[in-house]
Short mmCIF file of C-alpha atoms in Angstrom, two decimals:
data_model
loop_
_atom_site.label_atom_id
_atom_site.label_comp_id
_atom_site.label_asym_id
_atom_site.label_seq_id
_atom_site.Cartn_x
_atom_site.Cartn_y
_atom_site.Cartn_z
CA UNK W 18 118.41 98.03 94.59
CA UNK W 19 116.84 95.27 96.59
CA UNK W 20 114.59 92.59 95.14
CA UNK W 21 111.44 93.99 96.70
CA UNK W 22 112.01 97.39 95.08
CA UNK W 23 112.66 95.73 91.70
CA UNK W 24 109.43 93.75 91.94
CA UNK W 25 107.53 96.93 92.80
CA UNK W 26 108.99 98.82 89.84
CA UNK W 27 108.33 95.91 87.50
CA UNK W 28 104.74 95.60 88.71
CA UNK W 29 104.04 99.32 88.46
CA UNK W 30 105.63 99.50 85.01
CA UNK W 31 103.60 96.56 83.72
CA UNK W 32 100.35 98.00 85.08
CA UNK W 33 101.06 101.48 83.69
CA UNK W 34 102.09 100.16 80.24
CA UNK W 35 98.87 98.14 80.16
CA UNK W 36 96.85 101.20 81.22
CA UNK W 37 98.49 103.34 78.54
CA UNK W 38 97.81 100.67 75.94
CA UNK W 39 94.13 100.43 76.91
CA UNK W 40 93.80 104.24 76.86
CA UNK W 41 95.33 104.30 73.37
CA UNK W 42 92.24 102.50 72.11
CA UNK W 43 90.09 105.44 73.20
CA UNK W 44 90.74 107.67 70.21
CA UNK W 45 89.31 111.06 69.53
CA UNK W 46 90.45 111.44 65.93
CA UNK W 47 91.87 109.17 63.24
CA UNK W 48 94.12 110.36 60.46
CA UNK W 49 94.62 108.77 57.05
CA UNK W 50 98.15 107.42 57.57
CA UNK W 51 98.28 106.98 61.30
CA UNK W 52 98.23 109.26 64.28
CA UNK W 53 95.33 110.01 66.55
CA UNK W 54 94.48 111.93 69.67
CA UNK W 55 94.11 109.46 72.53
CA UNK W 56 92.64 109.58 76.01
CA UNK W 57 95.90 110.57 77.73
CA UNK W 58 97.63 107.32 76.80
CA UNK W 59 101.11 108.85 77.18
CA UNK W 60 100.63 109.90 80.80
CA UNK W 61 101.08 106.42 82.33
CA UNK W 62 104.32 105.97 80.37
CA UNK W 63 105.61 109.37 81.53
CA UNK W 64 104.71 108.39 85.08
CA UNK W 65 106.91 105.27 84.88
CA UNK W 66 110.03 107.28 84.11
CA UNK W 67 109.09 109.92 86.63
CA UNK W 68 108.56 107.41 89.44
CA UNK W 69 110.97 104.60 88.61
CA UNK W 70 113.92 106.29 86.88
CA UNK W 71 115.36 106.67 83.43
CA UNK W 72 116.18 103.03 82.65
CA UNK W 73 112.71 101.84 83.65
CA UNK W 74 111.16 104.74 81.76
CA UNK W 75 113.12 104.17 78.56
CA UNK W 76 112.52 100.43 78.67
CA UNK W 77 108.80 100.86 79.30
CA UNK W 78 108.56 103.47 76.53
CA UNK W 79 110.17 101.08 74.04
CA UNK W 80 107.88 98.21 75.10
CA UNK W 81 104.88 100.52 74.75
CA UNK W 82 106.09 101.64 71.31
CA UNK W 83 106.37 98.05 70.11
CA UNK W 84 102.85 97.38 71.39
CA UNK W 85 101.68 100.42 69.41
CA UNK W 86 103.35 99.00 66.29
CA UNK W 87 101.39 95.78 66.76
CA UNK W 88 98.18 97.71 67.39
CA UNK W 89 98.61 99.83 64.28
CA UNK W 90 99.69 96.93 62.09
CA UNK W 91 102.80 99.06 61.32
CA UNK W 92 102.20 99.87 57.68
CA UNK W 93 105.32 99.82 55.53
CA UNK W 94 106.45 103.19 54.19
CA UNK W 95 106.07 103.91 50.45
CA UNK W 96 109.58 102.71 49.58
CA UNK W 97 108.98 99.36 51.22
CA UNK W 98 112.50 98.02 51.44
CA UNK W 99 113.76 96.39 54.60
CA UNK W 100 115.89 99.42 55.50
CA UNK W 101 112.90 101.75 55.24
CA UNK W 102 110.80 99.43 57.35
CA UNK W 103 113.42 99.35 60.13
CA UNK W 104 113.81 103.14 59.90
CA UNK W 105 110.06 103.52 60.28
CA UNK W 106 109.97 101.16 63.27
CA UNK W 107 112.83 103.07 64.88
CA UNK W 108 111.52 106.60 64.26
CA UNK W 109 107.77 106.07 64.62
CA UNK W 110 107.74 103.56 67.45
CA UNK W 111 111.01 102.80 69.29
CA UNK W 112 112.47 106.32 69.50
CA UNK W 113 109.13 108.17 69.46
CA UNK W 114 107.81 106.31 72.47
CA UNK W 115 111.15 105.56 74.10
CA UNK W 116 111.77 109.29 74.67
CA UNK W 117 108.81 109.30 77.07
CA UNK W 118 111.12 107.65 79.58
CA UNK W 119 113.17 110.84 79.72
CA UNK W 120 110.52 112.10 82.14
CA UNK W 121 112.91 110.81 84.80
CA UNK W 122 115.16 113.81 84.13
CA UNK W 123 112.52 116.09 85.67
CA UNK W 124 111.97 114.19 88.91
CA UNK W 125 113.41 116.90 91.15
CA UNK W 126 111.42 119.76 89.61
CA UNK W 127 108.37 121.14 91.44
CA UNK W 128 106.17 120.69 88.36
CA UNK W 129 108.34 117.91 86.95
CA UNK W 130 105.59 115.71 85.57
CA UNK W 131 103.97 118.59 83.65
CA UNK W 132 107.34 119.84 82.38
CA UNK W 133 108.31 116.34 81.31
CA UNK W 134 105.02 116.07 79.42
CA UNK W 135 105.91 119.11 77.32
CA UNK W 136 109.52 118.07 76.73
CA UNK W 137 109.02 114.34 76.14
CA UNK W 138 105.95 114.67 73.93
CA UNK W 139 107.69 117.42 71.94
CA UNK W 140 110.58 115.01 71.37
CA UNK W 141 108.07 112.41 70.22
CA UNK W 142 106.68 115.02 67.80
CA UNK W 143 110.21 115.63 66.45
CA UNK W 144 110.63 111.87 65.84
CA UNK W 145 107.38 111.78 63.86
CA UNK W 146 108.38 114.88 61.87
CA UNK W 147 111.71 113.25 60.98
CA UNK W 148 109.92 110.09 59.92
CA UNK W 149 107.50 112.14 57.82
CA UNK W 150 110.35 113.89 56.04
CA UNK W 151 112.55 110.81 55.56
CA UNK W 152 109.96 108.12 54.84
CA UNK W 153 106.50 109.55 54.20
CA UNK W 154 107.29 112.60 52.06
CA UNK W 155 105.63 111.11 48.98
CA UNK W 156 102.29 111.52 50.78
CA UNK W 157 102.73 115.31 51.08
CA UNK W 158 99.59 117.23 50.19
CA UNK W 159 99.55 118.69 46.70
CA UNK W 160 101.52 121.92 46.62
CA UNK W 161 103.16 121.30 50.01
CA UNK W 162 106.89 120.82 50.56
CA UNK W 163 107.88 117.81 52.65
CA UNK W 164 108.93 119.69 55.84
CA UNK W 165 105.80 121.83 56.24
CA UNK W 166 103.64 118.81 55.39
CA UNK W 167 105.29 116.66 58.05
CA UNK W 168 105.10 119.42 60.67
CA UNK W 169 101.42 120.10 59.89
CA UNK W 170 100.30 116.49 59.56
CA UNK W 171 101.98 115.32 62.74
CA UNK W 172 100.94 118.49 64.53
CA UNK W 173 97.27 117.68 64.00
CA UNK W 174 97.50 114.93 66.57
CA UNK W 175 100.68 115.69 68.54
CA UNK W 176 99.89 119.28 69.53
CA UNK W 177 96.51 118.40 71.11
CA UNK W 178 98.15 115.35 72.72
CA UNK W 179 100.85 117.58 74.25
CA UNK W 180 98.29 120.08 75.53
CA UNK W 181 95.89 117.51 77.02
CA UNK W 182 98.65 115.38 78.58
CA UNK W 183 100.39 118.39 80.11
CA UNK W 184 97.12 119.67 81.56
CA UNK W 185 96.35 116.24 83.03
CA UNK W 186 99.87 115.93 84.46
CA UNK W 187 99.55 119.32 86.10
CA UNK W 188 96.16 118.42 87.58
CA UNK W 189 97.54 115.11 88.83
CA UNK W 190 100.39 116.78 90.69
CA UNK W 191 98.00 119.32 92.14
CA UNK W 192 95.07 117.12 93.25
CA UNK W 193 96.34 113.56 93.71
CA UNK W 194 98.20 112.81 96.97
CA UNK W 195 101.96 113.06 96.47
CA UNK W 196 102.65 109.50 97.60
CA UNK W 197 100.98 108.20 94.42
CA UNK W 198 103.01 110.39 92.08
CA UNK W 199 106.35 111.10 93.71
CA UNK W 200 109.47 109.22 92.61
CA UNK W 201 110.10 105.91 94.35
CA UNK W 202 112.99 105.82 96.79
CA UNK W 203 116.10 103.93 95.76
#
């Protein structure tokens, strides 16, 4: 890859991470222990992987996740040992947002951006469910087992996020000129 292409990918990634971060402040719903429906804040991160490739996508997803941890103040889980804190950072921020970079795997598909929205955000949902089971189970609603609680709690914000982001990704690929969305050439 030449230097000019690297600068372009770096610039686009920085702009899209910043856009995603700004959009994450536009929240539709807050939940007691974190999680909210945002104004399509995942779409710019998915677009990085889709346009720039898997390494750029994964790296940008991790950077975005760490910014989210700073934004949220990253509360410590109930068992607040150092191991639990690192597990929470890994599951709720690094892995959960890093998987958005896997959108690069769908670059050749006709509806790749929309498909990657479903797959990548579903993987993010799985990361949050795992975190809920491993770290946040003591917050389960009275009478609820840990697994159903984690699936339900995280579903309250992740399922609408998946639906809205996928719809927006589909509309983008349909109505925005291809040169603004298509993968960058190597």
